[in-house]
C-alpha cells in the first residue's frame, strides 16, 4: 500500500508531530489504497509559522516572477497528467478517462486563466481624473488557509492555490482526507516548479482537527473554503473570533428549466449533466423543471437516457460513471432515494441498492424521479449522487418561483429557443451562475454562489481579487 505520511512544510517533506494513520479507501473496491497521516495542532502551527515567515518576501516579489512560477507549474502539471489522473481516480472514484480529461483538465485550465488574468491586472491603479494623486493598491491579504473537498479535487486546489499565489498570499492547503493523494502530488509539483519555501504548505487532517486549527489560528488572515454548508457554517463561526476574511463555496440545488420550445437535445443534456461525476458536483442540475406541454415526453426521454448510463469501476476506461466517494455518502444517497419513494415521487429509473452485477464498491443506480414537488426532501436537499428530480410547471413565473425556492443559489440552467425569455429568466434567477441552452461559461468567468451556496468567487480576475486587500493612498508622488 502507498505510504504518504509526510507533510510539505517550509519547502520540505516532514514527519508529523504526533499525528495518526488514516487509510484512504478506494471506493471502487472498498479496499484501502494508501495510508496518510491526520495531522495535529503542532503540525498545523508549523505550517502557519512557515507561511507567515514567507509572506513579506512573497508579497514583495514582482508579480511577473510570481506569474513565471505559475507558468512553470503548468509545465510540470502537464508533464504529470497521467499520474494525477490515476491518483484522483483511485481515491475518489472518477472513471480514469473522465479523470484524465475533466478532472485533470480543470486544473490546467484554471492555472492558465490565472496567468492571463494576472498579466492584464493592474495592481496599482489611479482612482480617477478628479483625484490625480490617488492610487488604489491591490495587495495580498496575507496568510491563507485553503480547505478543499474531494469531488473535483484538482479543480478546487488550483482555483485556490493559483489565485493565492498570483495575489502574493502564502498558504496552507488542507485537502479533503478522502482525496489527499492528488494534493500531495500537486505539492511535489509546486516544489519542482521552484516556489520559495514557505509560500505553499500542505498538512493533511480532518475537519475537527487540523481544519479547526487552521481556520481559527490568529496568524491566518483569510480562509478560502469549498465544501458542505455544514462545514462552512462551523468555519465561519470559528474564524469570527479573529475576524478573518472567509470565502465560501458551498453546496447547490440547481434548477434546469426546460421550456416547451427547448432544443431537442435539452432533456438528454440535462440528464447526462446530472449523472456526470456520479452526481457529485455542487453545480449539478439536480431539479429538472419541465413545462407541462412537453412533460410526459421529457419524462420518457429522461428515463431512457438514465437507463443508458452505465456504472463501472474507476480503473476501467470508457464513458461509464464510477462509484460515489465513500460509505457515508452511499448510505446518505440510499436514504434520500427511499425518502423520495416514501414521500410519493414517481421512481422512473434506478432506485435503492447497488446496480445489477455489483456486491461491493460504493456504486449507485442512476436514478430519476418524476412528479416531484418542490417541498419534497429530494427537491430540497443536496443529494450529491446520480439522482435527478423532475418537476412540472405551467408558466415562466412559476418556473422562476420554483427555481428560486431553495436555500441554495449556485448555478441554474435555462433551455428555451426564445432568446428574450432566456435573458429575462437569467436575470430573475437568484444564483451566482446561469447557463443558457447548454453553453458553458467562458474561460476566466467567476464561479461562486449566492444565498447558502456561499459568497466567494473563484477563477480568473475575480478569483485573484478574493485574495487581495484594497488599499487607498492619497498624495502619490509623480515618478
Ligand atoms: P465537507 O464540508 O465535509 O469537507 C470539505 C473539506 O472541509 C474537507 O477538507 C474537510 O476535511 C473540511 N472540513 C470539514 N469540517 C470542517 C471544519 N469544521 N473545519 C474546517 N474544515 C472542515 O464537504 P465534502 O463532503 O468534502 O464535499 C462535498 C460538499 O462540497 C458538497 O456540499 C458540495 O456541494 C460542496 N462543493 C462546493 C463547491 C462550490 O464551489 N460551491 C465545489 C465542490 C464541492
Coordinates of C-alpha atoms and ligand atoms in Angstrom, one line a residue:
X1 CA 0.0 0.0 0.0
X2 CA 1.1 3.5 -0.8
X3 CA 2.6 5.3 2.3
X4 CA 2.2 9.0 2.2
X5 CA 2.6 10.0 5.8
X6 CA 4.6 13.3 5.4
X7 CA 3.5 16.9 5.1
X8 CA 5.0 19.6 2.9
X9 CA 6.0 22.4 5.2
X10 CA 8.6 25.2 4.6
X11 CA 9.8 23.6 1.3
X12 CA 10.4 20.1 2.8
X13 CA 8.6 16.9 3.3
X14 CA 8.5 16.4 7.1
X15 CA 7.1 13.8 9.6
X16 CA 4.0 14.6 11.6
X17 CA 4.4 15.7 15.2
X18 CA 2.2 13.0 16.7
X19 CA -0.5 12.5 14.0
X20 CA -2.3 9.3 13.5
X21 CA -2.6 7.0 10.5
X22 CA -5.6 7.2 8.2
X23 CA -6.4 4.8 5.4
X24 CA -7.6 6.3 2.1
X25 CA -10.3 3.9 0.7
X26 CA -10.7 3.1 -3.0
X27 CA -14.4 3.5 -3.5
X28 CA -14.5 1.1 -6.4
X29 CA -13.2 -1.8 -4.3
X30 CA -13.8 -0.6 -0.7
X31 CA -10.1 -1.6 0.0
X32 CA -7.5 0.8 1.4
X33 CA -5.3 2.2 -1.3
X34 CA -3.0 4.4 0.7
X35 CA -2.1 5.5 4.2
X36 CA -1.7 9.1 5.2
X37 CA -1.4 11.0 8.5
X38 CA -4.1 13.1 10.1
X39 CA -2.0 15.9 11.5
X40 CA -2.1 17.6 14.9
X41 CA -2.2 21.1 16.2
X42 CA 1.6 21.2 16.2
X43 CA 1.7 20.3 12.5
X44 CA -0.8 23.0 11.6
X45 CA 1.1 25.5 13.7
X46 CA 4.3 24.7 12.0
X47 CA 2.7 25.2 8.6
X48 CA 1.2 28.6 9.6
X49 CA 4.6 29.7 11.0
X50 CA 6.3 28.8 7.7
X51 CA 3.6 30.7 5.7
X52 CA 3.8 33.7 8.0
X53 CA 7.6 33.9 7.7
X54 CA 7.5 33.6 3.9
X55 CA 4.8 36.2 3.5
X56 CA 6.8 39.5 3.4
X57 CA 9.2 38.2 0.8
X58 CA 6.5 36.6 -1.4
X59 CA 4.2 39.6 -1.2
X60 CA 7.0 41.9 -2.4
X61 CA 8.2 39.5 -5.2
X62 CA 7.4 41.2 -8.5
X63 CA 4.2 39.9 -10.0
X64 CA 6.0 38.9 -13.2
X65 CA 8.1 36.4 -11.1
X66 CA 5.0 35.0 -9.4
X67 CA 3.4 34.6 -12.9
X68 CA 6.5 32.9 -14.2
X69 CA 6.4 30.3 -11.4
X70 CA 2.8 29.5 -12.2
X71 CA 3.8 29.1 -15.9
X72 CA 6.5 26.7 -14.7
X73 CA 3.9 24.9 -12.6
X74 CA 1.7 24.5 -15.6
X75 CA 4.5 22.7 -17.5
X76 CA 5.2 20.4 -14.6
X77 CA 1.5 19.7 -14.1
X78 CA 1.1 18.9 -17.8
X79 CA 4.0 16.5 -17.7
X80 CA 2.5 14.6 -14.8
X81 CA -1.1 14.5 -16.0
X82 CA -1.3 10.7 -16.1
X83 CA 0.0 10.3 -12.6
X84 CA -2.5 12.9 -11.4
X85 CA -5.4 11.2 -13.2
X86 CA -4.5 7.9 -11.6
X87 CA -4.4 9.5 -8.1
X88 CA -7.8 11.2 -8.5
X89 CA -9.4 8.1 -10.0
X90 CA -8.3 5.7 -7.3
X91 CA -9.0 7.9 -4.3
X92 CA -12.4 9.4 -5.2
X93 CA -13.7 7.1 -7.9
X94 CA -13.7 9.2 -11.1
X95 CA -13.5 6.8 -14.1
X96 CA -10.0 7.1 -15.5
X97 CA -10.9 8.6 -18.9
X98 CA -13.0 11.2 -17.1
X99 CA -10.2 11.9 -14.6
X100 CA -7.7 12.4 -17.4
X101 CA -9.9 14.9 -19.3
X102 CA -12.3 16.7 -17.0
X103 CA -10.6 16.3 -13.5
X104 CA -7.0 16.9 -14.5
X105 CA -8.0 19.2 -17.4
X106 CA -9.8 21.6 -14.9
X107 CA -6.5 22.2 -13.1
X108 CA -4.5 23.3 -16.1
X109 CA -7.5 25.4 -17.4
X110 CA -7.7 27.4 -14.2
X111 CA -4.0 28.0 -13.9
X112 CA -3.8 29.2 -17.5
X113 CA -6.8 31.6 -16.8
X114 CA -5.0 33.0 -13.8
X115 CA -1.9 33.7 -15.8
X116 CA -3.9 35.6 -18.4
X117 CA -5.9 37.5 -15.8
X118 CA -2.8 38.4 -13.8
X119 CA -1.0 39.7 -16.8
X120 CA -3.9 42.1 -17.5
X121 CA -4.4 43.0 -13.8
X122 CA -3.4 46.5 -12.6
X123 CA -2.2 46.0 -9.1
X124 CA -1.8 49.8 -8.7
X125 CA -4.3 52.0 -10.4
X126 CA -5.5 55.6 -10.3
X127 CA -8.7 56.5 -8.6
X128 CA -9.8 58.8 -11.4
X129 CA -9.2 62.0 -13.2
X130 CA -10.8 64.0 -10.4
X131 CA -8.1 62.8 -7.9
X132 CA -4.8 62.6 -9.9
X133 CA -2.7 61.8 -6.8
X134 CA -4.8 59.0 -5.5
X135 CA -3.9 55.4 -6.1
X136 CA -5.7 52.2 -5.4
X137 CA -3.3 49.4 -4.5
X138 CA -4.3 45.8 -4.6
X139 CA -2.2 44.0 -2.1
X140 CA -2.1 40.4 -0.8
X141 CA -4.4 39.6 2.2
X142 CA -1.6 37.6 3.9
X143 CA -1.5 34.0 5.1
X144 CA -4.4 32.0 3.6
X145 CA -5.9 28.7 4.7
X146 CA -7.2 26.7 1.8
X147 CA -9.6 23.9 2.5
X148 CA -10.8 21.7 -0.3
X149 CA -13.3 18.9 -0.9
X150 CA -12.9 15.6 -2.7
X151 CA -15.4 15.8 -5.6
X152 CA -13.4 17.9 -8.0
X153 CA -10.1 17.9 -6.1
X154 CA -7.7 19.5 -8.6
X155 CA -10.3 21.9 -9.8
X156 CA -10.6 23.2 -6.3
X157 CA -6.9 23.1 -5.4
X158 CA -5.8 25.0 -8.5
X159 CA -8.6 27.6 -8.1
X160 CA -7.3 28.4 -4.7
X161 CA -3.5 27.9 -4.9
X162 CA -3.3 29.7 -8.3
X163 CA -5.2 32.7 -7.2
X164 CA -3.4 33.0 -3.8
X165 CA 0.0 32.7 -5.4
X166 CA -0.7 35.3 -8.1
X167 CA -2.1 37.7 -5.5
X168 CA 1.1 37.3 -3.3
X169 CA -0.5 35.3 -0.4
X170 CA 1.3 32.5 1.3
X171 CA -0.8 29.5 2.1
X172 CA -1.6 26.3 3.9
X173 CA -3.6 23.7 2.0
X174 CA -5.6 21.2 3.8
X175 CA -7.2 18.9 1.2
X176 CA -10.0 16.5 2.0
X177 CA -8.9 13.5 3.9
X178 CA -10.8 11.5 1.2
X179 CA -8.6 12.8 -1.6
X180 CA -5.2 13.6 -0.2
X181 CA -3.1 11.9 -2.9
X182 CA -3.7 14.3 -5.7
X183 CA -3.0 17.2 -3.5
X184 CA 0.3 15.6 -2.3
X185 CA 1.3 15.1 -5.9
X186 CA 0.4 18.7 -6.5
X187 CA 2.7 19.8 -3.6
X188 CA 5.5 17.9 -5.3
X189 CA 4.8 19.9 -8.5
X190 CA 4.9 23.2 -6.5
X191 CA 8.3 22.1 -5.2
X192 CA 9.6 21.2 -8.7
X193 CA 8.3 24.5 -10.1
X194 CA 10.5 26.2 -7.6
X195 CA 8.2 28.2 -5.4
X196 CA 10.2 29.7 -2.5
X197 CA 10.0 27.8 0.8
X198 CA 7.0 28.5 3.0
X199 CA 4.9 30.0 0.2
X200 CA 2.9 26.8 -0.2
X201 CA 2.4 24.3 2.6
X202 CA 0.3 21.2 2.9
X203 CA -1.0 19.5 6.0
X204 CA -3.4 16.6 5.9
X205 CA -6.0 16.2 8.5
X206 CA -9.7 16.1 9.3
X207 CA -12.1 19.0 9.8
X208 CA -12.4 18.8 13.6
X209 CA -8.6 18.6 14.0
X210 CA -6.3 20.4 11.5
X211 CA -9.3 22.1 9.8
X212 CA -10.3 23.8 13.1
X213 CA -6.8 24.9 14.0
X214 CA -6.2 26.3 10.5
X215 CA -9.4 28.2 10.4
X216 CA -9.1 29.7 13.9
X217 CA -5.4 30.4 14.0
X218 CA -4.6 34.1 14.9
X219 CA -1.8 34.2 12.3
X220 CA -4.1 33.2 9.4
X221 CA -5.5 36.2 7.7
X222 CA -8.1 34.5 5.5
X223 CA -9.8 31.2 4.8
X224 CA -10.9 30.0 1.4
X225 CA -13.2 27.0 1.8
X226 CA -15.0 24.8 -0.6
X227 CA -17.2 22.0 0.8
X228 CA -20.5 21.5 2.6
X229 CA -22.7 24.2 4.0
X230 CA -22.4 22.4 7.3
X231 CA -18.7 22.8 7.5
X232 CA -19.0 26.3 6.0
X233 CA -21.1 27.3 9.0
X234 CA -18.6 25.9 11.5
X235 CA -15.7 27.5 9.8
X236 CA -17.4 30.9 9.7
X237 CA -18.0 30.7 13.4
X238 CA -14.5 29.6 14.2
X239 CA -12.9 32.3 12.1
X240 CA -15.2 35.0 13.5
X241 CA -13.2 35.0 16.8
X242 CA -10.2 36.6 15.0
X243 CA -12.4 38.4 12.4
X244 CA -10.8 36.7 9.4
X245 CA -12.0 37.1 5.9
X246 CA -13.8 33.9 4.9
X247 CA -14.7 33.0 1.4
X248 CA -17.1 30.1 1.0
X249 CA -18.0 27.9 -2.0
X250 CA -20.7 25.6 -0.7
X251 CA -23.5 23.3 -2.0
X252 CA -26.2 23.7 -4.6
X253 CA -29.6 22.5 -5.7
X254 CA -29.6 23.8 -9.3
X255 CA -32.8 24.1 -11.3
X256 CA -32.7 23.3 -15.0
X257 CA -35.8 25.0 -16.5
X258 CA -36.8 23.3 -19.7
X259 CA -39.4 25.3 -21.6
X260 CA -41.7 23.7 -24.2
X261 CA -39.6 25.4 -27.0
X262 CA -36.3 23.9 -25.8
X263 CA -34.0 22.4 -28.3
X264 CA -34.4 18.7 -28.9
X265 CA -31.2 17.7 -27.0
X266 CA -32.1 19.7 -23.9
X267 CA -33.5 16.8 -21.8
X268 CA -30.8 14.4 -22.7
X269 CA -28.1 17.0 -22.0
X270 CA -29.7 17.8 -18.6
X271 CA -29.8 14.1 -17.5
X272 CA -26.2 13.4 -18.6
X273 CA -25.0 16.6 -16.9
X274 CA -26.7 15.4 -13.7
X275 CA -25.0 12.0 -13.9
X276 CA -21.5 13.4 -14.7
X277 CA -19.0 12.7 -11.8
X278 CA -21.7 10.4 -10.4
X279 CA -23.8 13.4 -9.4
X280 CA -21.1 14.7 -7.1
X281 CA -20.9 18.3 -8.3
X282 CA -22.1 21.3 -6.4
X283 CA -23.4 22.8 -9.6
X284 CA -25.3 19.7 -10.7
X285 CA -28.7 20.5 -12.4
X286 CA -30.5 18.3 -9.9
X287 CA -34.0 19.7 -10.3
X288 CA -35.3 19.5 -13.9
X289 CA -38.3 21.8 -14.2
X290 CA -40.3 20.9 -17.3
X291 CA -43.1 22.9 -18.9
X292 CA -46.4 20.9 -18.8
X293 CA -46.8 20.6 -22.6
X294 CA -43.7 18.5 -23.1
X295 CA -43.6 17.0 -19.6
X296 CA -44.7 13.4 -20.4
X297 CA -42.4 13.2 -23.4
X298 CA -39.5 14.6 -21.3
X299 CA -40.1 12.0 -18.5
X300 CA -40.0 9.2 -21.1
X301 CA -36.8 10.5 -22.5
X302 CA -35.1 11.1 -19.2
X303 CA -35.9 7.5 -18.2
X304 CA -34.3 6.2 -21.4
X305 CA -31.2 8.3 -21.0
X306 CA -30.8 7.3 -17.3
X307 CA -31.2 3.7 -18.2
X308 CA -28.5 4.1 -20.9
X309 CA -25.9 5.4 -18.3
X310 CA -23.6 2.5 -17.3
X311 CA -21.8 2.1 -14.0
X312 CA -18.3 0.7 -13.6
X313 CA -15.1 0.8 -11.7
X314 CA -12.9 3.9 -11.8
X315 CA -10.0 2.0 -13.3
X316 CA -11.9 0.9 -16.4
X317 CA -11.7 3.0 -19.5
X318 CA -14.9 4.3 -21.1
X319 CA -17.8 6.6 -20.5
X320 CA -19.5 4.9 -17.5
X321 CA -19.9 6.6 -14.2
X322 CA -17.9 5.4 -11.2
X323 CA -18.9 4.8 -7.6
X324 CA -19.6 7.6 -5.1
X325 CA -16.8 8.5 -2.8
X326 CA -17.5 6.6 0.4
X327 CA -19.8 4.6 2.5
X328 CA -21.2 7.6 4.3
X329 CA -22.3 9.2 1.0
X330 CA -23.6 5.9 -0.3
X331 CA -25.8 5.5 2.8
X332 CA -27.0 9.1 2.6
X333 CA -27.9 8.7 -1.1
X334 CA -29.8 5.5 -0.4
X335 CA -31.8 7.2 2.4
X336 CA -32.7 10.1 0.2
X337 CA -33.8 7.8 -2.7
X338 CA -36.0 5.9 -0.1
X339 CA -37.4 9.3 1.1
X340 CA -38.3 10.2 -2.5
X341 CA -40.3 7.0 -2.8
X342 CA -41.9 7.4 0.7
X343 CA -42.9 11.0 0.0
X344 CA -44.7 10.0 -3.2
X345 CA -42.4 10.9 -6.1
X346 CA -42.6 8.5 -9.1
X347 CA -39.5 6.5 -9.5
X348 CA -38.9 6.0 -13.2
X349 CA -35.2 4.9 -13.3
X350 CA -32.8 3.4 -10.8
X351 CA -33.7 3.1 -7.2
X352 CA -32.1 1.9 -4.0
X353 CA -29.4 -0.8 -3.8
X354 CA -26.3 -1.4 -5.9
X355 CA -26.7 -1.6 -9.7
X356 CA -27.0 -5.2 -11.0
X357 CA -23.7 -7.1 -11.0
X358 CA -22.1 -5.3 -8.0
X359 CA -21.9 -6.6 -4.5
X360 CA -19.0 -4.4 -3.4
X361 CA -18.0 -0.8 -4.1
X362 CA -20.0 2.3 -3.5
X363 CA -22.0 2.1 -6.7
X364 CA -25.3 3.9 -7.0
X365 CA -28.0 3.3 -9.7
X366 CA -28.6 6.2 -12.0
X367 CA -31.9 7.4 -10.6
X368 CA -34.7 9.6 -11.9
X369 CA -37.9 10.7 -10.1
X370 CA -40.8 12.2 -11.9
X371 CA -43.8 14.1 -10.4
X372 CA -41.6 15.6 -7.7
X373 CA -42.9 18.6 -5.9
X374 CA -40.5 21.2 -4.7
X375 CA -41.4 20.6 -1.0
X376 CA -40.2 17.0 -1.1
X377 CA -36.9 16.2 0.6
X378 CA -35.3 15.2 -2.7
X379 CA -36.0 18.6 -4.1
X380 CA -34.7 20.5 -1.1
X381 CA -31.6 18.6 0.0
X382 CA -28.4 18.4 -2.0
X383 CA -28.1 14.6 -2.7
X384 CA -24.6 14.6 -4.1
X385 CA -25.3 11.4 -6.1
X386 CA -26.7 10.5 -9.5
X387 CA -30.3 11.3 -8.7
X388 CA -32.5 13.6 -10.7
X389 CA -35.9 15.1 -9.7
X390 CA -38.3 16.2 -12.4
X391 CA -40.9 18.8 -11.5
X392 CA -43.6 20.0 -13.9
X393 CA -44.6 23.7 -14.3
X394 CA -47.0 25.8 -16.3
X395 CA -45.8 29.4 -16.6
X396 CA -42.5 31.2 -16.7
X397 CA -43.3 33.0 -13.4
X398 CA -44.0 29.6 -11.8
X399 CA -40.7 28.2 -13.1
X400 CA -38.7 31.1 -11.7
X401 CA -40.6 30.9 -8.4
X402 CA -39.8 27.1 -8.0
X403 CA -36.2 27.6 -9.1
X404 CA -35.6 30.3 -6.5
X405 CA -37.4 28.4 -3.7
X406 CA -34.3 26.9 -2.2
X407 CA -31.7 28.0 0.3
X408 CA -29.1 27.5 -2.3
X409 CA -28.1 29.7 -5.2
X410 CA -25.2 28.3 -7.1
X411 CA -26.0 27.5 -10.8
X412 CA -29.3 27.4 -12.6
X413 CA -29.9 26.4 -16.2
X414 CA -32.4 27.5 -18.8
X415 CA -33.4 25.8 -22.0
X416 CA -35.5 27.8 -24.5
X417 CA -35.1 28.9 -28.1
X418 CA -36.7 32.3 -27.2
X419 CA -33.7 34.5 -26.6
X420 CA -35.7 37.2 -25.0
X421 CA -37.1 34.8 -22.5
X422 CA -33.7 33.2 -21.8
X423 CA -32.1 36.6 -21.0
X424 CA -35.1 37.7 -18.9
X425 CA -35.2 34.5 -16.8
X426 CA -31.4 34.6 -16.3
X427 CA -31.9 37.9 -14.6
X428 CA -34.6 36.7 -12.3
X429 CA -32.8 33.6 -11.1
X430 CA -31.1 34.1 -7.7
X431 CA -27.8 32.3 -8.3
X432 CA -24.2 33.2 -8.9
X433 CA -24.3 31.5 -12.3
X434 CA -26.8 30.8 -15.0
X435 CA -26.1 28.7 -18.1
X436 CA -28.4 29.1 -21.1
X437 CA -29.0 26.4 -23.6
X438 CA -26.1 24.2 -22.7
X439 CA -23.5 26.8 -23.3
X440 CA -20.7 26.6 -20.7
X441 CA -19.4 29.7 -19.2
X442 CA -16.2 31.2 -20.8
X443 CA -12.6 30.9 -19.6
X444 CA -12.0 33.1 -16.6
X445 CA -15.7 33.5 -15.7
X446 CA -16.3 33.8 -12.0
X447 CA -17.5 30.6 -10.2
X448 CA -19.5 31.1 -7.0
X449 CA -22.9 31.3 -5.4
X450 CA -25.5 33.4 -3.6
X451 CA -27.5 32.6 -0.5
X452 CA -26.3 29.5 1.3
X453 CA -24.2 28.5 -1.7
X454 CA -21.5 30.9 -0.4
X455 CA -20.0 34.2 -1.0
X456 CA -16.7 33.8 -2.8
X457 CA -15.9 34.0 -6.5
X458 CA -13.2 31.7 -7.9
X459 CA -11.4 31.7 -11.3
X460 CA -10.0 34.5 -13.4
X461 CA -9.7 38.0 -12.2
X462 CA -12.5 37.6 -9.6
X463 CA -10.6 34.7 -8.1
X464 CA -7.5 36.7 -7.7
X465 CA -9.4 39.6 -6.2
X466 CA -10.7 37.3 -3.4
X467 CA -7.1 37.1 -2.2
X468 CA -6.4 40.9 -2.3
X469 CA -6.9 43.8 0.0
X470 CA -7.8 47.2 -1.4
X471 CA -5.6 50.0 -0.1
X472 CA -6.3 53.6 -0.9
X473 CA -3.4 56.0 -1.0
X474 CA -3.6 59.8 -1.4
X475 CA -0.7 62.2 -2.2
X476 CA 1.0 59.7 -4.5
X477 CA 4.2 61.4 -5.9
X478 CA 4.8 61.7 -9.6
X479 CA 7.8 59.4 -10.5
Ligands
LIG1 P1 -17.1 18.7 3.7 O1 -17.6 20.0 4.1 O2 -17.4 17.6 4.6 O3 -15.5 18.7 3.6 C1 -14.8 19.7 2.8 C2 -13.5 20.0 3.5 O4 -13.7 20.7 4.7 C3 -12.6 18.8 3.8 O5 -11.3 19.1 3.6 C4 -12.9 18.6 5.3 O6 -11.9 17.9 6.0 C5 -13.0 20.0 5.7 N1 -13.8 20.3 6.9 C6 -14.9 19.6 7.4 N2 -15.3 20.1 8.5 C7 -14.5 21.1 8.8 C8 -14.4 22.1 9.9 N3 -15.3 22.1 10.9 N4 -13.4 23.0 9.9 C9 -12.5 23.0 8.9 N5 -12.5 22.2 7.9 C10 -13.5 21.2 7.8 O7 -17.5 18.5 2.2 P2 -17.2 17.3 1.3 O8 -18.1 16.2 1.6 O9 -15.8 17.0 1.1 O10 -17.6 18.0 -0.2 C11 -18.9 18.0 -0.6 C12 -19.5 19.3 -0.5 O11 -18.7 20.3 -1.1 C13 -20.9 19.4 -1.1 O12 -21.8 20.0 -0.3 C14 -20.6 20.3 -2.4 O13 -21.7 20.9 -2.9 C15 -19.6 21.2 -1.9 N6 -18.8 21.7 -3.0 C16 -19.0 23.0 -3.4 C17 -18.3 23.6 -4.5 C18 -18.5 25.0 -4.8 O14 -17.6 25.6 -5.4 N7 -19.6 25.7 -4.5 C19 -17.5 22.8 -5.2 C20 -17.3 21.5 -4.9 C21 -18.0 20.9 -3.8

